[in-house]
Amino acid sequence: MQMPPEYRGREHTWLKHRVLQLYLEAWAHKLGSVARRGTARLWYVDCFAGPWHAQSDDLRDTSIHIGLEALQSAARTWAKAGAKIELGAIFVEENDDAFVELQRFVHERAGGVAAHPLHGSFGSQLSEIKRCIGSDAAFLFVDPTGWKGAAMEFIAPLAHQPRRDVLVNVMFNDVNRFRNAPQDFIRAQMREFFGLVDADIPPGLDEEQLMSLYRKRLKGACSLRFAADLVVPHPFQERTKFRLVVGGHHEEVIRLFRDVERRVVGQEASVVRVGAKERKQFERTHQPLLFAPQAPDTDQSYKALRLEGLQEVELFVPEFVRSQGSVSYRKLWPPVLEACHITESDLKKRLWDMDREGRIVLTNVGSNDRSVKEHHRIMLPGEPQPVLR
């Protein structure tokens, strides 16, 4: 998909919004399916709504517009099938000027969505958010401008209930810079952000270890079964800009998230970043390139993470199987996809190849099976296979 001109110079925001759009649309369509058995009610909760740095009059380049459109798209789809979905959206914004713009837009564009703009900080509006959404299905988008105000204690009361997914933008560049700052107030804010009660962030953690800590704390504090993250790279530098962390109660959260990751930061980011680098070079030299660079099929940042993930599979799977004796594929794939930047199709192909290489043994495989199935089991070579009766 081509990046709109409103995102020029904000390519990282475009990638973030694409992840939000694709995930939220799929979530809303999936959760809306319960409307076939009766009326369903879905909520989108934007905890730091803004709008910030919007370049379009209709706020098309903001999470506000994206959230409303995703809900309305799901409602249109299920309406064609005769199902009814009730839609609600909550937009929290503390800044006075931004809130005025938010109110104007919501009043004009909410359509069939029961929209609730709330003026104040995320934490101060927690009780009102809980009152509005009750026990309904809800998608929470937590996108602070830094880390202040996005404390784990505010996310947990909303995310712990069933049919709740949460997407958190960890502003890695800022968090990494200040995580070991000596100021007491910053250390306190970091503890709140990571959900640490009595201890600071352990020193010496690299990027992956730091994000592993955040995922673990998110799962524990919010009683979530699954959590994973992806890297939104800097547009023209080889470093991380954001880490988007998803959490939820169903394994489909992980499967969907990894598919979205591959599409956005694997494929679409390649074109976006090549364009950003070309623009940056022109701004620096004032000389256009004689030959426009060709974007690779896969962005190099994602390609490296995917390769690392496939290598981790080769190490993790034998150890995991050894600890279990044997394990079903259904039990194996969620923890692998949580930790590795690969899709389920990547994992299935790697396991199939490992079986052919004699490194693992797939059992319960039918004569017509050509890939790993949910009912297959994984064992190590030399172990006795169970007798099927």
CSV table of C-alpha atoms in Angstrom, one decimal:
chain,number,residue,atom,x,y,z
A,1,MET,CA,0.0,0.0,0.0
A,2,GLN,CA,1.3,3.4,-0.9
A,3,MET,CA,2.1,5.8,1.9
A,4,PRO,CA,-0.1,9.0,1.8
A,5,PRO,CA,1.7,12.3,1.5
A,6,GLU,CA,0.5,13.4,4.9
A,7,TYR,CA,3.1,11.0,6.4
A,8,ARG,CA,6.1,12.4,4.6
A,9,GLY,CA,8.8,12.9,7.3
A,10,ARG,CA,6.7,10.7,9.7
A,11,GLU,CA,7.2,7.4,8.0
A,12,HIS,CA,7.6,5.6,11.3
A,13,THR,CA,4.1,6.9,12.3
A,14,TRP,CA,2.7,5.5,9.0
A,15,LEU,CA,4.1,2.1,9.8
A,16,LYS,CA,2.7,2.3,13.4
A,17,HIS,CA,-0.8,3.3,12.1
A,18,ARG,CA,-0.7,0.5,9.5
A,19,VAL,CA,-0.1,-2.1,12.2
A,20,LEU,CA,-3.0,-0.5,14.2
A,21,GLN,CA,-5.3,-0.4,11.2
A,22,LEU,CA,-4.7,-4.0,10.0
A,23,TYR,CA,-4.8,-5.5,13.5
A,24,LEU,CA,-7.9,-3.5,14.7
A,25,GLU,CA,-9.8,-4.3,11.5
A,26,ALA,CA,-9.2,-8.0,11.8
A,27,TRP,CA,-10.0,-7.9,15.6
A,28,ALA,CA,-13.3,-6.1,15.0
A,29,HIS,CA,-14.4,-8.4,12.2
A,30,LYS,CA,-13.5,-11.5,14.3
A,31,LEU,CA,-15.2,-10.2,17.5
A,32,GLY,CA,-18.1,-9.0,15.5
A,33,SER,CA,-18.9,-12.6,14.5
A,34,VAL,CA,-20.7,-13.1,17.8
A,35,ALA,CA,-23.4,-10.8,16.4
A,36,ARG,CA,-24.6,-13.8,14.4
A,37,ARG,CA,-26.0,-15.2,17.6
A,38,GLY,CA,-27.3,-11.8,18.8
A,39,THR,CA,-26.2,-8.2,19.1
A,40,ALA,CA,-22.5,-7.6,19.8
A,41,ARG,CA,-21.0,-4.5,21.3
A,42,LEU,CA,-17.4,-3.5,20.5
A,43,TRP,CA,-15.3,-0.7,21.9
A,44,TYR,CA,-12.1,1.1,20.7
A,45,VAL,CA,-10.3,2.9,23.5
A,46,ASP,CA,-7.6,5.4,22.5
A,47,CYS,CA,-5.9,6.2,25.7
A,48,PHE,CA,-3.7,9.1,24.3
A,49,ALA,CA,-5.8,10.2,21.4
A,50,GLY,CA,-4.4,13.6,20.5
A,51,PRO,CA,-4.7,14.6,17.6
A,52,TRP,CA,-0.9,15.2,17.3
A,53,HIS,CA,0.9,16.4,14.2
A,54,ALA,CA,-2.1,15.7,11.9
A,55,GLN,CA,-1.5,17.0,8.4
A,56,SER,CA,-4.9,16.3,6.9
A,57,ASP,CA,-8.1,18.2,7.6
A,58,ASP,CA,-10.1,15.0,8.1
A,59,LEU,CA,-7.5,13.6,10.6
A,60,ARG,CA,-7.0,10.6,8.3
A,61,ASP,CA,-3.4,10.4,9.5
A,62,THR,CA,-4.4,9.9,13.2
A,63,SER,CA,-5.4,6.9,15.4
A,64,ILE,CA,-8.7,8.7,15.9
A,65,HIS,CA,-9.8,8.3,12.3
A,66,ILE,CA,-8.3,4.8,12.0
A,67,GLY,CA,-10.1,3.5,15.1
A,68,LEU,CA,-13.5,4.8,13.9
A,69,GLU,CA,-13.1,3.5,10.4
A,70,ALA,CA,-12.1,0.0,11.6
A,71,LEU,CA,-15.2,-0.3,13.7
A,72,GLN,CA,-17.4,1.0,11.0
A,73,SER,CA,-15.9,-1.4,8.5
A,74,ALA,CA,-16.7,-4.4,10.7
A,75,ALA,CA,-20.2,-3.1,11.2
A,76,ARG,CA,-20.8,-2.8,7.5
A,77,THR,CA,-19.5,-6.3,6.8
A,78,TRP,CA,-21.7,-8.0,9.4
A,79,ALA,CA,-24.7,-5.8,8.5
A,80,LYS,CA,-24.6,-7.5,5.0
A,81,ALA,CA,-25.0,-10.8,6.8
A,82,GLY,CA,-27.9,-9.6,8.8
A,83,ALA,CA,-26.0,-9.2,12.1
A,84,LYS,CA,-26.0,-6.1,14.3
A,85,ILE,CA,-23.0,-4.7,16.0
A,86,GLU,CA,-23.2,-1.8,18.5
A,87,LEU,CA,-20.1,0.4,18.3
A,88,GLY,CA,-18.5,2.5,21.0
A,89,ALA,CA,-15.2,4.5,21.1
A,90,ILE,CA,-13.5,6.4,23.9
A,91,PHE,CA,-10.9,9.0,23.2
A,92,VAL,CA,-8.9,10.3,26.1
A,93,GLU,CA,-6.9,13.5,25.7
A,94,GLU,CA,-5.3,15.8,28.4
A,95,ASN,CA,-4.1,18.7,26.3
A,96,ASP,CA,-6.7,21.5,26.1
A,97,ASP,CA,-6.1,22.5,22.5
A,98,ALA,CA,-5.9,18.9,21.2
A,99,PHE,CA,-9.1,18.1,23.0
A,100,VAL,CA,-11.0,20.9,21.3
A,101,GLU,CA,-9.9,19.5,17.9
A,102,LEU,CA,-10.8,16.0,19.1
A,103,GLN,CA,-14.3,17.1,20.1
A,104,ARG,CA,-14.9,18.8,16.8
A,105,PHE,CA,-13.9,15.8,14.8
A,106,VAL,CA,-15.8,13.2,16.8
A,107,HIS,CA,-18.9,15.4,16.6
A,108,GLU,CA,-18.7,15.5,12.8
A,109,ARG,CA,-17.4,12.1,11.9
A,110,ALA,CA,-18.4,9.5,14.5
A,111,GLY,CA,-21.3,8.2,12.3
A,112,GLY,CA,-22.9,5.2,13.9
A,113,VAL,CA,-20.2,5.0,16.7
A,114,ALA,CA,-21.2,6.1,20.2
A,115,ALA,CA,-18.1,8.2,20.8
A,116,HIS,CA,-17.0,9.5,24.2
A,117,PRO,CA,-14.2,12.1,24.2
A,118,LEU,CA,-12.8,12.4,27.7
A,119,HIS,CA,-10.8,15.4,28.8
A,120,GLY,CA,-8.0,14.5,31.2
A,121,SER,CA,-5.1,12.0,31.7
A,122,PHE,CA,-5.5,8.3,31.0
A,123,GLY,CA,-5.2,7.5,34.7
A,124,SER,CA,-7.7,10.2,35.8
A,125,GLN,CA,-10.3,8.8,33.4
A,126,LEU,CA,-9.9,5.2,34.3
A,127,SER,CA,-13.1,4.9,36.3
A,128,GLU,CA,-15.1,6.5,33.5
A,129,ILE,CA,-13.6,4.2,30.9
A,130,LYS,CA,-14.5,1.1,33.0
A,131,ARG,CA,-18.0,2.4,33.5
A,132,CYS,CA,-18.5,2.9,29.8
A,133,ILE,CA,-17.2,-0.4,28.5
A,134,GLY,CA,-18.4,-2.6,31.3
A,135,SER,CA,-17.7,-6.2,30.4
A,136,ASP,CA,-17.9,-5.6,26.6
A,137,ALA,CA,-15.2,-6.6,24.1
A,138,ALA,CA,-12.7,-3.8,23.8
A,139,PHE,CA,-9.5,-3.0,22.0
A,140,LEU,CA,-7.1,-0.7,23.9
A,141,PHE,CA,-4.6,1.5,22.2
A,142,VAL,CA,-1.9,2.9,24.5
A,143,ASP,CA,0.2,5.4,22.5
A,144,PRO,CA,1.9,7.9,24.8
A,145,THR,CA,4.3,10.6,23.6
A,146,GLY,CA,7.0,9.2,25.9
A,147,TRP,CA,6.3,6.9,28.9
A,148,LYS,CA,4.7,9.2,31.4
A,149,GLY,CA,1.0,8.4,32.2
A,150,ALA,CA,1.1,4.9,30.6
A,151,ALA,CA,1.5,3.1,33.9
A,152,MET,CA,0.9,-0.6,34.0
A,153,GLU,CA,-1.5,-0.1,36.9
A,154,PHE,CA,-3.8,1.9,34.5
A,155,ILE,CA,-3.8,-0.7,31.7
A,156,ALA,CA,-4.3,-3.7,33.9
A,157,PRO,CA,-7.9,-3.0,35.1
A,158,LEU,CA,-9.0,-2.6,31.5
A,159,ALA,CA,-7.1,-5.4,29.8
A,160,HIS,CA,-7.6,-8.3,32.3
A,161,GLN,CA,-11.1,-9.2,31.2
A,162,PRO,CA,-11.9,-11.6,28.4
A,163,ARG,CA,-12.2,-10.3,24.8
A,164,ARG,CA,-9.8,-7.5,25.5
A,165,ASP,CA,-6.7,-6.9,23.4
A,166,VAL,CA,-4.2,-4.2,24.1
A,167,LEU,CA,-1.6,-2.6,21.8
A,168,VAL,CA,1.1,-0.5,23.5
A,169,ASN,CA,3.6,1.7,21.8
A,170,VAL,CA,6.8,1.5,23.7
A,171,MET,CA,8.8,4.6,22.6
A,172,PHE,CA,12.0,2.7,22.7
A,173,ASN,CA,14.3,5.5,21.7
A,174,ASP,CA,13.1,7.6,24.7
A,175,VAL,CA,12.8,4.6,27.2
A,176,ASN,CA,16.2,3.3,26.3
A,177,ARG,CA,17.8,6.8,26.8
A,178,PHE,CA,16.3,7.4,30.2
A,179,ARG,CA,15.7,4.0,31.7
A,180,ASN,CA,18.7,4.3,34.1
A,181,ALA,CA,18.5,8.1,34.6
A,182,PRO,CA,19.6,9.2,38.1
A,183,GLN,CA,16.6,11.5,38.8
A,184,ASP,CA,14.2,9.9,41.3
A,185,PHE,CA,11.1,11.1,39.5
A,186,ILE,CA,12.2,9.5,36.2
A,187,ARG,CA,13.1,6.3,37.9
A,188,ALA,CA,9.6,6.2,39.6
A,189,GLN,CA,8.0,6.8,36.2
A,190,MET,CA,9.9,4.0,34.7
A,191,ARG,CA,8.9,1.6,37.5
A,192,GLU,CA,5.3,2.6,36.8
A,193,PHE,CA,5.6,2.1,33.1
A,194,PHE,CA,7.2,-1.4,33.5
A,195,GLY,CA,4.9,-2.3,36.4
A,196,LEU,CA,7.8,-2.8,38.8
A,197,VAL,CA,6.8,-2.3,42.4
A,198,ASP,CA,9.9,-2.3,44.5
A,199,ALA,CA,12.8,-2.4,42.0
A,200,ASP,CA,14.3,-0.4,39.2
A,201,ILE,CA,14.9,-1.7,35.7
A,202,PRO,CA,17.8,-4.1,36.0
A,203,PRO,CA,21.0,-2.6,34.5
A,204,GLY,CA,22.7,-3.9,31.5
A,205,LEU,CA,19.7,-5.2,29.6
A,206,ASP,CA,20.0,-5.1,25.8
A,207,GLU,CA,17.0,-4.2,23.6
A,208,GLU,CA,15.5,-7.7,23.4
A,209,GLN,CA,15.9,-8.3,27.1
A,210,LEU,CA,14.3,-5.0,27.9
A,211,MET,CA,11.3,-5.8,25.7
A,212,SER,CA,11.1,-9.3,27.2
A,213,LEU,CA,10.8,-7.7,30.6
A,214,TYR,CA,8.0,-5.5,29.4
A,215,ARG,CA,6.1,-8.3,27.8
A,216,LYS,CA,6.5,-10.4,31.0
A,217,ARG,CA,5.3,-7.6,33.2
A,218,LEU,CA,2.3,-6.8,30.9
A,219,LYS,CA,1.2,-10.5,30.9
A,220,GLY,CA,1.5,-10.7,34.7
A,221,ALA,CA,-0.1,-7.4,35.6
A,222,CYS,CA,-3.0,-7.8,33.2
A,223,SER,CA,-3.5,-11.5,33.6
A,224,LEU,CA,-2.9,-12.0,29.8
A,225,ARG,CA,-2.1,-15.3,28.3
A,226,PHE,CA,-0.1,-14.0,25.4
A,227,ALA,CA,2.1,-11.0,24.6
A,228,ALA,CA,4.5,-10.3,21.7
A,229,ASP,CA,6.2,-7.3,20.2
A,230,LEU,CA,7.5,-6.0,16.8
A,231,VAL,CA,10.0,-3.4,15.8
A,232,VAL,CA,9.1,-0.3,13.9
A,233,PRO,CA,12.5,0.8,12.5
A,234,HIS,CA,13.8,4.4,12.1
A,235,PRO,CA,12.9,5.6,8.6
A,236,PHE,CA,16.5,6.1,7.4
A,237,GLN,CA,18.7,4.9,10.2
A,238,GLU,CA,19.4,1.3,11.1
A,239,ARG,CA,18.0,1.4,14.6
A,240,THR,CA,14.7,1.0,16.4
A,241,LYS,CA,12.1,3.8,16.6
A,242,PHE,CA,9.2,2.1,18.3
A,243,ARG,CA,8.4,-1.3,19.7
A,244,LEU,CA,4.7,-2.2,19.5
A,245,VAL,CA,3.6,-4.7,22.1
A,246,VAL,CA,0.3,-6.6,21.8
A,247,GLY,CA,-1.3,-8.6,24.6
A,248,GLY,CA,-4.5,-10.7,24.7
A,249,HIS,CA,-6.2,-13.8,26.1
A,250,HIS,CA,-6.5,-16.0,22.9
A,251,GLU,CA,-3.7,-17.5,20.9
A,252,GLU,CA,-5.2,-15.9,17.7
A,253,VAL,CA,-3.7,-12.6,19.0
A,254,ILE,CA,-0.2,-13.9,18.3
A,255,ARG,CA,-1.0,-15.5,15.0
A,256,LEU,CA,-2.6,-12.3,13.7
A,257,PHE,CA,0.1,-10.0,15.1
A,258,ARG,CA,2.9,-11.9,13.4
A,259,ASP,CA,1.0,-11.9,10.0
A,260,VAL,CA,0.5,-8.1,10.4
A,261,GLU,CA,4.2,-7.7,11.3
A,262,ARG,CA,5.3,-9.5,8.2
A,263,ARG,CA,3.1,-7.4,5.9
A,264,VAL,CA,3.9,-4.0,7.4
A,265,VAL,CA,7.4,-4.1,8.8
A,266,GLY,CA,8.5,-6.9,6.5
A,267,GLN,CA,7.1,-5.8,3.2
A,268,GLU,CA,5.6,-2.3,3.3
A,269,ALA,CA,8.5,-0.8,5.4
A,270,SER,CA,10.9,-1.8,2.7
A,271,VAL,CA,9.4,0.7,0.2
A,272,VAL,CA,8.8,3.3,2.8
A,273,ARG,CA,12.3,3.3,4.1
A,274,VAL,CA,14.0,3.3,0.7
A,275,GLY,CA,11.9,6.4,-0.1
A,276,ALA,CA,12.8,8.1,3.2
A,277,LYS,CA,16.5,7.5,2.7
A,278,GLU,CA,16.3,8.8,-0.8
A,279,ARG,CA,14.5,12.0,0.4
A,280,LYS,CA,17.0,12.5,3.2
A,281,GLN,CA,20.0,12.2,0.8
A,282,PHE,CA,18.4,14.8,-1.5
A,283,GLU,CA,17.9,17.2,1.4
A,284,ARG,CA,21.5,16.8,2.4
A,285,THR,CA,23.1,17.0,-1.1
A,286,HIS,CA,20.4,18.8,-3.2
A,287,GLN,CA,21.3,16.3,-5.9
A,288,PRO,CA,18.8,13.8,-7.1
A,289,LEU,CA,20.0,10.2,-7.6
A,290,LEU,CA,20.7,9.2,-11.1
A,291,PHE,CA,19.1,5.8,-10.6
A,292,ALA,CA,16.3,5.4,-8.0
A,293,PRO,CA,17.2,2.5,-5.6
A,294,GLN,CA,15.0,-0.5,-5.9
A,295,ALA,CA,13.3,-1.5,-2.7
A,296,PRO,CA,14.0,-5.1,-1.7
A,297,ASP,CA,11.0,-7.5,-1.2
A,298,THR,CA,11.7,-7.6,2.5
A,299,ASP,CA,13.0,-4.8,4.7
A,300,GLN,CA,16.5,-5.6,6.0
A,301,SER,CA,15.7,-4.9,9.6
A,302,TYR,CA,12.8,-7.4,9.6
A,303,LYS,CA,14.8,-9.9,7.5
A,304,ALA,CA,17.5,-10.0,10.2
A,305,LEU,CA,15.0,-10.5,13.0
A,306,ARG,CA,13.2,-13.2,11.0
A,307,LEU,CA,16.5,-15.1,10.4
A,308,GLU,CA,17.3,-14.9,14.1
A,309,GLY,CA,13.8,-16.2,14.9
A,310,LEU,CA,14.2,-19.2,12.6
A,311,GLN,CA,17.6,-19.9,14.2
A,312,GLU,CA,16.0,-19.7,17.7
A,313,VAL,CA,13.4,-22.3,16.6
A,314,GLU,CA,16.1,-24.8,15.8
A,315,LEU,CA,17.5,-24.3,19.4
A,316,PHE,CA,14.3,-23.9,21.3
A,317,VAL,CA,12.1,-26.7,19.9
A,318,PRO,CA,14.4,-29.6,20.8
A,319,GLU,CA,14.9,-28.3,24.3
A,320,PHE,CA,11.2,-27.7,24.8
A,321,VAL,CA,10.3,-31.1,23.5
A,322,ARG,CA,13.0,-32.7,25.7
A,323,SER,CA,11.5,-31.1,28.7
A,324,GLN,CA,8.0,-32.3,27.8
A,325,GLY,CA,8.8,-35.8,26.5
A,326,SER,CA,6.7,-35.0,23.5
A,327,VAL,CA,4.5,-32.0,22.7
A,328,SER,CA,1.5,-31.2,20.5
A,329,TYR,CA,2.0,-28.6,17.8
A,330,ARG,CA,-1.0,-26.7,19.2
A,331,LYS,CA,0.9,-26.3,22.5
A,332,LEU,CA,4.2,-25.5,20.8
A,333,TRP,CA,3.4,-22.7,18.4
A,334,PRO,CA,2.1,-19.9,20.7
A,335,PRO,CA,5.2,-19.6,22.8
A,336,VAL,CA,7.5,-19.8,19.8
A,337,LEU,CA,5.6,-17.0,18.0
A,338,GLU,CA,5.5,-14.9,21.1
A,339,ALA,CA,9.3,-14.9,21.3
A,340,CYS,CA,10.3,-15.0,17.6
A,341,HIS,CA,9.6,-12.6,14.8
A,342,ILE,CA,8.3,-15.2,12.4
A,343,THR,CA,4.8,-16.2,11.1
A,344,GLU,CA,3.1,-19.5,11.8
A,345,SER,CA,3.7,-20.5,8.2
A,346,ASP,CA,7.5,-19.9,8.8
A,347,LEU,CA,7.3,-22.1,11.9
A,348,LYS,CA,5.4,-24.9,10.1
A,349,LYS,CA,7.9,-25.0,7.2
A,350,ARG,CA,10.9,-25.1,9.6
A,351,LEU,CA,9.4,-27.9,11.7
A,352,TRP,CA,8.6,-29.9,8.5
A,353,ASP,CA,12.2,-29.4,7.3
A,354,MET,CA,13.6,-30.4,10.8
A,355,ASP,CA,11.6,-33.6,10.6
A,356,ARG,CA,13.0,-34.4,7.1
A,357,GLU,CA,16.5,-33.6,8.4
A,358,GLY,CA,16.0,-36.1,11.3
A,359,ARG,CA,16.3,-33.5,14.0
A,360,ILE,CA,12.8,-34.0,15.3
A,361,VAL,CA,10.0,-36.6,14.6
A,362,LEU,CA,6.5,-35.5,13.7
A,363,THR,CA,3.9,-38.1,14.7
A,364,ASN,CA,0.2,-38.5,13.8
A,365,VAL,CA,1.1,-37.4,10.3
A,366,GLY,CA,-1.3,-38.6,7.6
A,367,SER,CA,-0.3,-39.9,4.2
A,368,ASN,CA,-1.8,-36.8,2.6
A,369,ASP,CA,-0.3,-34.3,5.0
A,370,ARG,CA,2.1,-31.9,3.4
A,371,SER,CA,2.6,-29.5,6.3
A,372,VAL,CA,2.3,-29.5,10.1
A,373,LYS,CA,-1.2,-29.7,11.5
A,374,GLU,CA,-2.7,-28.8,14.8
A,375,HIS,CA,-3.0,-32.5,15.9
A,376,HIS,CA,0.6,-33.4,15.1
A,377,ARG,CA,3.0,-34.1,17.9
A,378,ILE,CA,6.7,-33.4,18.0
A,379,MET,CA,9.2,-35.9,19.5
A,380,LEU,CA,12.9,-36.3,19.5
A,381,PRO,CA,14.6,-39.0,17.5
A,382,GLY,CA,15.2,-42.3,19.3
A,383,GLU,CA,12.2,-41.9,21.6
A,384,PRO,CA,9.5,-44.6,21.4
A,385,GLN,CA,6.4,-43.4,19.5
A,386,PRO,CA,3.0,-43.9,21.2
A,387,VAL,CA,0.9,-46.8,19.9
A,388,LEU,CA,-2.3,-45.6,18.4
A,389,ARG,CA,-5.3,-47.7,19.3
